[in-house]
Amino acid sequence: MTENKLKIIPLGGLGEFGMNCLAIRWQDDIIVIDAGLMFPESELLGVDIVVPDITYLVENRQCVRGIILTHGHEDHIGGLPWILSELNVPVYGTEFTLAYVEGKLEEHKLLDSTELIEIAPKSKFTIGPFTIEPIRVTHSLVDCVALAIETPVGVIVHTGDFKIDLSPPDGKAFDLHTFAEYGKRGVLALLQDSTNVDRPGYTPSEWAVKPRLDEVFSRTKKKLFFSCFSSSIYRIRIALDLAQTHHRKVAVVGRSIVESSEIAQDLGYLDIPPGLMINPGQINDYAPENVLILISGTQGEPMSALSRAAVDNHKHARIVSGDTVVLSSRVIPGNEKSIYRVIDHLCRRDANVIFDDGASGLIHVSGHASQEEQRLLINLLRPKFFIPVHGDYRHLKKHAQVAVETGVIGQAILIEDGDVLEITPKEARKNGKVTAGRVCIDSGSNVDVVEDIVIRDRRHISEDGIVLPIITINKLSGKVESQPEVVTRGFAAVDAGLIENARQIVSKTLEGSSSEEKADYGVIKEKVRVDLKRFIQKNTSRRPLIMPVILEI
């Protein structure tokens, strides 16, 4: 009978990278593992984030018992505010993960109404018919866990994101022993991270970057700018250790990296010696060879600290000839154009730019397991059923093949978002689908769901109209050749002077921008759009679609 089968229902993360969310159901009890988001492709105009469609959870809200988080990356916790606005359920996570979650929920005014329950490795807890043991795993973030879930039909293991690092910088190694114990007792199904299935061999330890970074610190004669993902606490820790060794004071620039490092310091993951840190305003008080600037913006985000510093538009972070900039991160697919644009600007400043170009020595290592680590864990657990998770379909398919090649699993099953996988002690098979997909969110003054991007834009234009600031820029000199024009369609100005004032706002933005910014159309369009949007909203309380147009001569 159906009620005697365990159901595994992925709602996100199987068929794409990001937006990880998976439901496990036994009769009238549902637990949810992770609640992630993904960032939109460039064609999704006006969309800030993309989250999983949780129609299935909303329809069965009386059955949902809680959300369990494996770690604190955005692709695993970023969708929480959206989901919790629809479902008021407890959220379980490790200490560090919940510290990230608290800031996110406070920003969305959901902290007071949400029950946060701290979990820890090796400490079992029970939700309905499920007994869950978090197992310590290593990743590019600290305090990450896999989940061993005892269900009425057997043990399910969900790895979360992982790699097998037996000597991480915080000393909290991957818990191979507990995985082996579960393997001895018997595992019904393994859900394993597929992200790096294309990579043979093993993923290097976090320590592997230290020799090359040590060399960079030794050779750098002027200021050293170091950029990594704000959540890469291990990398920040290594940079701080090297700064102390090489007698450099450290300034932290950029909101996300400031917040992450403060949380890590509060929870004991960063032990910062007295006198090492300085305020960004003190950077010029020290000789260039005695300063390290930790700076956010490693993916070339248009308004990040590094992007602004690259075009000499940051109050404290000034990059000059001879300075060194290290980008200690991978290039996330889709961000190549933004990152190489920033690198171009840095090269124009005559800075020495070091990024993950495959040259000698590592400045970045992945946080995900390569093929041999995936095989090792499969051999330890010896599951009856294997389900690859996290990745595009090609990754899931390749991962299933890798798993079958180990020769220790009974069956590898490929499922995608919305598939219902029914499992008994003897068999696992797909049986039907639930509603699944992507929900586009525009997080302006209110969090608006973008049900269909085309309909949304049509509605937007029909209600508030469209404003086209037209700017003429000389491609060679970067100079603005004539006064900006502001053309409107479907937007009625409140008074005759509004359009003229709007033109002045655009002119002021252009005057306050460097020639490099003007030559970078992506940056200058965003600056004009933001300033004009703020002015129009303040003066009309309306939000027309603003699309800057640059005429190149």
XYZ file of C-alpha atoms in Angstrom:
553
model
C 0.000 0.000 0.000
C 1.128 3.557 -0.726
C 1.128 4.558 2.939
C 3.791 1.930 3.654
C 6.261 3.479 1.241
C 8.759 6.209 1.990
C 8.548 9.074 -0.499
C 11.517 11.168 -1.595
C 10.419 14.277 -3.486
C 13.036 16.765 -4.756
C 11.625 20.290 -5.170
C 14.868 21.912 -6.346
C 18.520 21.173 -7.057
C 18.054 18.106 -9.262
C 18.344 19.358 -12.813
C 20.045 22.644 -11.924
C 22.757 24.022 -9.651
C 21.344 25.821 -6.634
C 17.818 26.016 -5.214
C 18.425 22.812 -3.222
C 15.266 21.582 -1.481
C 14.110 18.003 -0.894
C 11.086 16.573 0.925
C 11.004 13.170 2.634
C 7.553 11.841 3.498
C 6.279 8.916 5.567
C 2.469 8.785 5.684
C 1.407 12.147 7.227
C 4.861 13.401 8.213
C 7.138 15.457 5.946
C 10.623 16.752 6.681
C 12.396 19.135 4.302
C 16.159 19.096 3.736
C 17.539 22.538 2.803
C 15.760 25.576 1.382
C 18.040 27.155 -1.204
C 17.871 29.785 -3.908
C 19.629 30.342 -7.188
C 20.560 33.605 -8.840
C 18.765 34.455 -12.078
C 20.124 34.214 -15.573
C 20.665 37.570 -17.267
C 17.494 37.223 -19.360
C 15.283 37.288 -16.247
C 14.995 41.087 -16.198
C 13.849 42.510 -12.884
C 14.312 39.235 -11.001
C 16.562 39.235 -7.927
C 16.428 35.595 -6.843
C 14.876 32.293 -7.928
C 13.436 29.893 -5.336
C 11.773 26.472 -5.592
C 8.032 26.166 -6.154
C 6.728 24.849 -2.808
C 3.137 24.253 -3.914
C 3.443 20.628 -2.735
C 4.488 21.719 0.769
C 1.783 24.381 0.976
C -0.877 21.885 -0.118
C 0.349 19.529 2.629
C 1.196 22.196 5.199
C -0.400 20.193 8.049
C 2.166 17.413 7.424
C 5.354 19.509 7.287
C 7.261 19.044 10.557
C 10.406 21.063 9.958
C 13.262 22.169 7.694
C 16.723 20.704 8.327
C 19.721 22.580 6.942
C 22.973 20.865 5.981
C 25.036 24.095 5.887
C 24.854 27.853 5.426
C 25.470 28.514 1.724
C 22.850 30.545 -0.141
C 21.954 27.624 -2.427
C 20.863 25.763 0.724
C 19.414 28.497 2.996
C 18.627 31.435 0.682
C 15.021 30.389 0.024
C 14.121 30.200 3.743
C 12.451 33.638 4.005
C 10.177 32.789 1.063
C 9.294 29.325 2.404
C 8.808 30.505 6.006
C 6.473 33.259 4.837
C 4.232 30.433 3.572
C 4.938 27.762 6.227
C 5.627 28.496 9.879
C 7.731 25.435 10.796
C 10.851 24.902 12.956
C 14.258 25.233 11.314
C 17.100 22.919 12.378
C 20.754 23.717 11.754
C 24.239 23.784 13.257
C 25.414 26.776 15.297
C 27.230 28.516 12.445
C 24.445 27.808 9.935
C 21.817 29.282 12.263
C 23.976 32.390 12.767
C 23.706 33.009 9.001
C 19.987 32.190 9.094
C 19.307 34.643 11.938
C 20.683 37.563 9.943
C 18.641 36.554 6.902
C 15.384 36.168 8.861
C 15.933 39.397 10.768
C 16.296 41.240 7.453
C 12.906 39.832 6.369
C 11.265 40.416 9.799
C 10.722 36.669 10.319
C 13.174 36.019 13.157
C 10.720 36.512 16.043
C 8.113 34.202 14.521
C 10.500 31.345 13.592
C 11.663 28.585 15.918
C 15.358 27.877 15.353
C 16.677 24.611 16.815
C 20.428 24.013 17.050
C 21.768 20.586 16.074
C 25.264 19.125 16.417
C 27.195 16.197 14.920
C 26.642 12.863 16.698
C 23.606 14.249 18.601
C 20.514 12.428 17.375
C 17.095 14.113 17.385
C 13.626 12.941 16.424
C 10.977 14.531 14.212
C 7.834 12.392 13.983
C 8.806 8.936 12.662
C 12.301 10.130 11.681
C 15.389 9.871 13.894
C 18.163 12.038 12.446
C 21.884 12.024 13.204
C 23.981 14.892 11.809
C 27.418 13.654 10.663
C 30.399 16.010 10.417
C 31.471 16.643 6.811
C 33.967 19.100 5.362
C 33.169 21.657 2.671
C 34.312 25.181 1.748
C 32.195 26.499 4.650
C 32.516 25.547 8.320
C 30.094 23.558 10.515
C 28.574 21.451 7.710
C 26.775 18.143 8.214
C 25.398 15.189 6.317
C 22.189 13.632 7.635
C 21.623 9.973 8.493
C 17.850 9.553 8.736
C 16.365 6.447 10.326
C 12.954 5.848 8.737
C 10.424 3.028 9.175
C 11.823 1.342 6.023
C 15.538 1.824 6.687
C 18.347 4.378 6.903
C 18.585 7.181 4.334
C 21.857 9.164 4.135
C 21.893 12.657 2.582
C 25.459 13.949 2.187
C 24.694 17.641 1.703
C 27.648 19.387 0.017
C 30.913 17.702 0.972
C 34.476 16.798 0.238
C 36.643 14.458 2.306
C 39.182 16.689 4.066
C 40.944 14.908 6.921
C 42.958 17.971 8.009
C 40.793 21.103 7.626
C 42.039 24.388 9.130
C 39.556 24.237 12.027
C 40.654 20.709 12.991
C 37.130 19.297 12.608
C 37.772 16.500 10.132
C 35.341 14.608 7.922
C 33.813 11.854 10.100
C 34.658 8.730 8.097
C 34.161 6.544 11.193
C 30.447 7.324 11.617
C 29.789 6.768 7.907
C 31.550 3.397 8.166
C 29.413 2.461 11.181
C 26.238 3.170 9.200
C 27.650 1.114 6.326
C 28.093 -1.858 8.654
C 24.525 -1.544 9.942
C 23.073 -1.183 6.447
C 21.988 1.835 4.405
C 18.833 1.685 2.301
C 19.481 4.770 0.166
C 22.282 7.290 -0.358
C 21.643 10.767 -1.760
C 25.067 12.115 -2.750
C 26.380 15.506 -3.955
C 27.079 15.373 -7.730
C 28.687 18.796 -8.225
C 32.236 17.659 -9.066
C 31.458 14.316 -10.690
C 33.318 15.454 -13.838
C 36.582 15.693 -11.870
C 38.688 12.521 -11.505
C 40.786 11.895 -8.417
C 40.498 13.711 -5.096
C 39.709 17.340 -4.239
C 42.704 18.924 -2.445
C 42.496 19.966 1.219
C 41.818 23.606 2.101
C 45.449 23.795 3.235
C 46.587 23.185 -0.359
C 46.271 26.891 -1.200
C 48.664 28.018 1.526
C 52.039 27.440 -0.262
C 51.060 29.497 -3.332
C 49.449 32.217 -1.216
C 52.553 32.304 1.006
C 54.619 32.859 -2.128
C 52.295 35.687 -3.240
C 52.564 37.357 0.188
C 56.373 37.058 0.048
C 56.701 38.615 -3.404
C 54.177 41.437 -3.049
C 55.966 44.725 -2.422
C 52.928 47.011 -2.200
C 49.326 46.663 -0.992
C 47.789 43.204 -1.246
C 44.070 42.877 -1.971
C 42.622 39.438 -1.218
C 39.131 38.504 -2.426
C 37.295 35.239 -1.768
C 33.718 34.134 -1.154
C 32.553 35.783 2.061
C 31.567 32.368 3.420
C 35.048 30.878 2.819
C 36.023 31.063 6.478
C 38.939 28.648 5.993
C 40.383 30.866 3.244
C 39.945 34.003 5.347
C 41.682 32.231 8.239
C 44.656 31.285 6.049
C 44.888 34.863 4.736
C 44.897 36.231 8.308
C 47.612 33.746 9.352
C 49.776 34.768 6.386
C 49.174 38.462 7.081
C 50.514 38.020 10.599
C 53.512 36.004 9.352
C 54.373 38.662 6.764
C 53.756 41.613 9.111
C 50.735 43.061 7.335
C 47.840 44.809 9.062
C 44.416 43.641 7.852
C 41.445 45.801 6.803
C 38.139 44.159 5.877
C 36.139 45.938 3.153
C 32.663 44.939 1.914
C 29.493 44.229 3.893
C 29.226 40.479 3.236
C 32.812 39.665 4.183
C 32.604 41.914 7.277
C 29.456 40.127 8.475
C 30.860 36.628 7.823
C 34.159 37.301 9.541
C 32.377 38.805 12.575
C 30.158 35.701 12.900
C 33.184 33.414 12.528
C 35.079 35.382 15.164
C 32.143 35.316 17.596
C 31.811 31.529 17.232
C 35.524 30.820 17.555
C 36.321 29.919 13.939
C 38.640 32.916 13.578
C 41.151 33.683 16.316
C 42.421 37.160 15.490
C 45.518 38.342 17.376
C 45.261 41.787 19.041
C 46.516 44.588 16.832
C 46.211 42.679 13.547
C 43.007 44.346 12.343
C 42.697 47.990 11.350
C 39.749 50.116 10.275
C 39.482 50.651 6.472
C 39.940 54.373 7.123
C 43.418 53.625 8.490
C 44.768 51.932 5.338
C 46.764 55.003 4.282
C 48.321 55.307 7.744
C 50.558 52.312 6.983
C 53.208 51.629 4.368
C 51.702 49.751 1.368
C 53.896 46.683 2.029
C 52.374 46.409 5.527
C 48.696 46.224 4.497
C 46.341 43.398 3.472
C 42.812 44.298 2.370
C 40.219 41.511 2.536
C 37.636 42.662 -0.001
C 34.306 41.261 -1.225
C 33.255 41.020 -4.858
C 35.121 38.011 -6.193
C 32.390 37.330 -8.808
C 32.509 40.818 -10.312
C 29.164 41.932 -8.878
C 28.599 45.441 -10.331
C 28.291 47.349 -7.020
C 30.595 45.182 -4.885
C 33.601 46.666 -3.094
C 36.114 45.132 -5.536
C 34.189 46.290 -8.633
C 34.101 49.833 -7.266
C 37.773 49.737 -6.285
C 38.641 48.489 -9.784
C 37.288 51.717 -11.290
C 38.753 53.873 -8.499
C 35.373 54.584 -6.943
C 35.789 53.252 -3.403
C 36.262 55.488 -0.386
C 38.959 53.379 1.275
C 40.128 50.677 -1.144
C 42.357 52.492 -3.648
C 44.216 50.248 -6.080
C 47.334 51.775 -7.641
C 50.161 50.641 -9.902
C 52.143 47.783 -8.379
C 49.410 46.598 -6.003
C 48.498 42.896 -6.133
C 44.925 41.582 -6.302
C 44.259 37.898 -5.557
C 40.925 36.346 -6.586
C 40.871 33.182 -4.483
C 37.674 31.645 -5.835
C 36.300 29.770 -8.790
C 34.474 31.400 -11.678
C 30.810 30.538 -11.246
C 29.356 29.692 -14.692
C 27.508 32.736 -16.007
C 29.731 35.215 -14.171
C 32.672 35.046 -16.578
C 31.886 38.340 -18.300
C 31.576 40.287 -15.031
C 34.748 38.797 -13.551
C 36.897 39.396 -16.627
C 35.532 42.939 -16.868
C 36.806 43.616 -13.330
C 40.151 41.967 -14.146
C 40.452 44.259 -17.198
C 39.877 47.320 -15.020
C 42.472 46.106 -12.522
C 44.985 45.581 -15.324
C 44.314 49.143 -16.505
C 45.277 50.276 -13.017
C 48.551 48.387 -13.599
C 47.766 46.012 -10.742
C 49.158 42.488 -10.621
C 46.066 40.259 -10.824
C 46.292 36.625 -9.706
C 43.295 34.385 -10.333
C 42.551 30.683 -10.776
C 44.064 30.329 -14.238
C 45.533 26.846 -13.806
C 49.048 28.229 -13.353
C 51.579 26.656 -11.012
C 50.291 26.343 -7.466
C 46.738 26.589 -6.209
C 45.027 29.758 -5.049
C 41.616 28.087 -4.845
C 40.325 24.595 -4.112
C 36.809 23.295 -4.532
C 34.531 22.441 -1.624
C 32.993 19.464 -3.424
C 34.069 15.830 -3.649
C 35.733 14.534 -6.814
C 35.112 11.045 -8.202
C 37.415 9.072 -5.882
C 35.888 10.656 -2.764
C 32.413 9.907 -4.086
C 33.454 6.285 -4.668
C 35.048 6.065 -1.214
C 31.844 7.143 0.507
C 29.738 4.794 -1.626
C 32.069 1.920 -0.656
C 31.811 2.821 3.029
C 28.006 3.041 3.033
C 27.248 0.309 0.448
C 23.662 1.545 -0.075
C 20.965 -0.581 -1.665
C 19.727 2.413 -3.681
C 21.772 5.357 -4.961
C 20.228 8.741 -5.845
C 22.501 11.509 -7.198
C 21.531 15.043 -6.105
C 22.761 18.624 -6.752
C 23.509 19.338 -10.397
C 22.381 19.512 -13.999
C 20.930 16.330 -15.507
C 24.247 15.453 -17.171
C 25.951 15.546 -13.760
C 23.287 13.330 -12.198
C 23.588 10.840 -15.068
C 27.393 10.732 -14.900
C 27.219 10.336 -11.104
C 24.860 7.358 -11.425
C 27.374 5.752 -13.817
C 30.264 6.377 -11.407
C 28.211 4.830 -8.579
C 27.332 1.724 -10.596
C 31.021 1.255 -11.498
C 31.862 0.837 -7.799
C 29.968 -2.456 -7.926
C 28.588 -2.160 -4.377
C 25.153 -0.608 -4.891
C 21.964 -2.404 -5.790
C 20.406 0.214 -8.051
C 21.113 3.797 -9.174
C 17.988 5.891 -9.745
C 17.842 9.187 -11.616
C 15.148 11.586 -10.444
C 14.497 15.262 -11.151
C 12.569 18.073 -9.493
C 8.964 17.039 -8.876
C 9.496 13.285 -9.272
C 8.061 11.123 -6.489
C 10.407 8.256 -5.606
C 8.750 5.550 -3.519
C 11.026 3.304 -1.470
C 10.391 0.098 0.433
C 13.029 -2.219 1.948
C 12.907 -4.219 -1.308
C 12.383 -1.749 -4.151
C 12.585 1.883 -5.243
C 10.633 3.272 -8.167
C 9.321 6.535 -9.523
C 5.571 6.940 -9.153
C 4.078 10.201 -10.399
C 5.035 13.843 -10.084
C 4.152 16.820 -7.909
C 4.168 20.508 -8.839
C 7.755 21.736 -9.031
C 9.568 24.526 -10.773
C 11.016 27.962 -10.252
C 9.481 30.991 -8.601
C 11.085 34.310 -9.533
C 11.291 36.891 -6.754
C 11.678 40.648 -7.113
C 12.832 41.776 -3.663
C 12.157 45.482 -3.890
C 10.263 47.259 -1.133
C 8.032 44.203 -0.957
C 8.843 40.624 -1.918
C 6.896 40.109 -5.132
C 6.560 36.784 -6.889
C 7.225 37.021 -10.606
C 4.823 34.422 -11.919
C 5.738 34.944 -15.536
C 8.477 37.355 -16.483
C 6.819 38.487 -19.708
C 3.454 39.121 -18.036
C 5.220 40.882 -15.179
C 7.032 43.273 -17.516
C 3.870 43.976 -19.499
C 1.983 44.695 -16.271
C 4.831 46.842 -14.992
C 4.908 48.944 -18.160
C 1.095 49.213 -18.361
C 0.834 50.502 -14.785
C 3.903 52.704 -14.413
C 5.254 53.097 -17.926
C 8.826 53.057 -19.141
C 11.637 55.606 -18.842
C 14.550 55.559 -21.279
C 17.576 57.668 -20.318
C 19.579 58.029 -23.546
C 23.290 58.716 -23.167
C 25.760 59.401 -25.980
C 29.303 58.264 -25.191
C 32.433 58.493 -27.306
C 33.796 54.941 -27.447
C 37.432 56.033 -27.732
C 37.565 58.840 -25.185
C 34.792 57.713 -22.829
C 33.410 61.268 -22.839
C 29.706 62.075 -22.798
C 29.192 63.866 -26.117
C 25.883 65.611 -25.432
C 23.334 66.257 -22.707
C 21.411 63.089 -21.759
C 17.859 62.759 -23.038
C 15.065 61.198 -20.978
C 12.262 59.670 -23.048
C 9.118 58.306 -21.412
C 6.315 56.069 -22.660
C 3.194 55.423 -20.601
C 4.636 57.487 -17.750
C 2.894 60.750 -17.024
C 5.182 63.260 -15.308
C 3.675 64.749 -12.163
C 4.931 68.216 -13.118
C 6.581 69.759 -16.135
C 9.951 70.028 -14.427
C 10.234 66.342 -13.519
C 11.785 65.247 -16.812
C 14.250 68.131 -16.739
C 15.196 67.212 -13.168
C 15.578 63.593 -14.250
C 17.989 64.716 -16.973
C 19.984 66.577 -14.334
C 20.103 63.458 -12.157
C 21.508 61.455 -15.088
C 24.039 64.219 -15.829
C 25.094 64.316 -12.180
C 25.582 60.543 -12.145
C 27.711 60.754 -15.282
C 29.775 63.648 -13.905
C 30.439 61.668 -10.734
C 31.646 58.635 -12.682
C 35.190 57.981 -13.790
C 36.129 57.542 -17.449
C 36.628 53.837 -16.781
C 33.100 53.535 -15.432
C 31.739 55.341 -18.473
C 33.638 52.953 -20.724
C 32.057 50.005 -18.886
C 28.477 50.110 -20.090
C 27.278 47.506 -17.611
C 28.439 49.601 -14.648
C 27.288 52.980 -15.951
C 23.830 51.677 -16.944
C 23.346 50.236 -13.443
C 24.463 53.477 -11.765
C 22.098 55.563 -13.904
C 19.226 53.128 -13.358
C 19.654 53.069 -9.558
C 19.943 56.860 -9.198
C 17.005 57.561 -11.526
C 14.838 54.907 -9.880
C 15.493 56.458 -6.450
C 14.651 59.956 -7.738
C 11.432 58.939 -9.524
C 10.159 56.813 -6.632
C 10.829 59.608 -4.156
C 9.041 62.219 -6.276
C 6.175 60.199 -7.765
C 5.833 57.039 -5.604
C 5.825 55.109 -8.876
C 8.187 52.483 -10.257
C 8.441 52.736 -14.051
C 10.682 50.296 -15.902
C 13.968 52.168 -16.350
C 16.135 51.004 -19.253
C 19.213 53.162 -19.892
C 20.268 53.257 -23.544
C 23.829 54.078 -24.560
C 24.504 55.419 -28.041
C 28.111 54.758 -28.996
C 29.880 57.142 -31.373
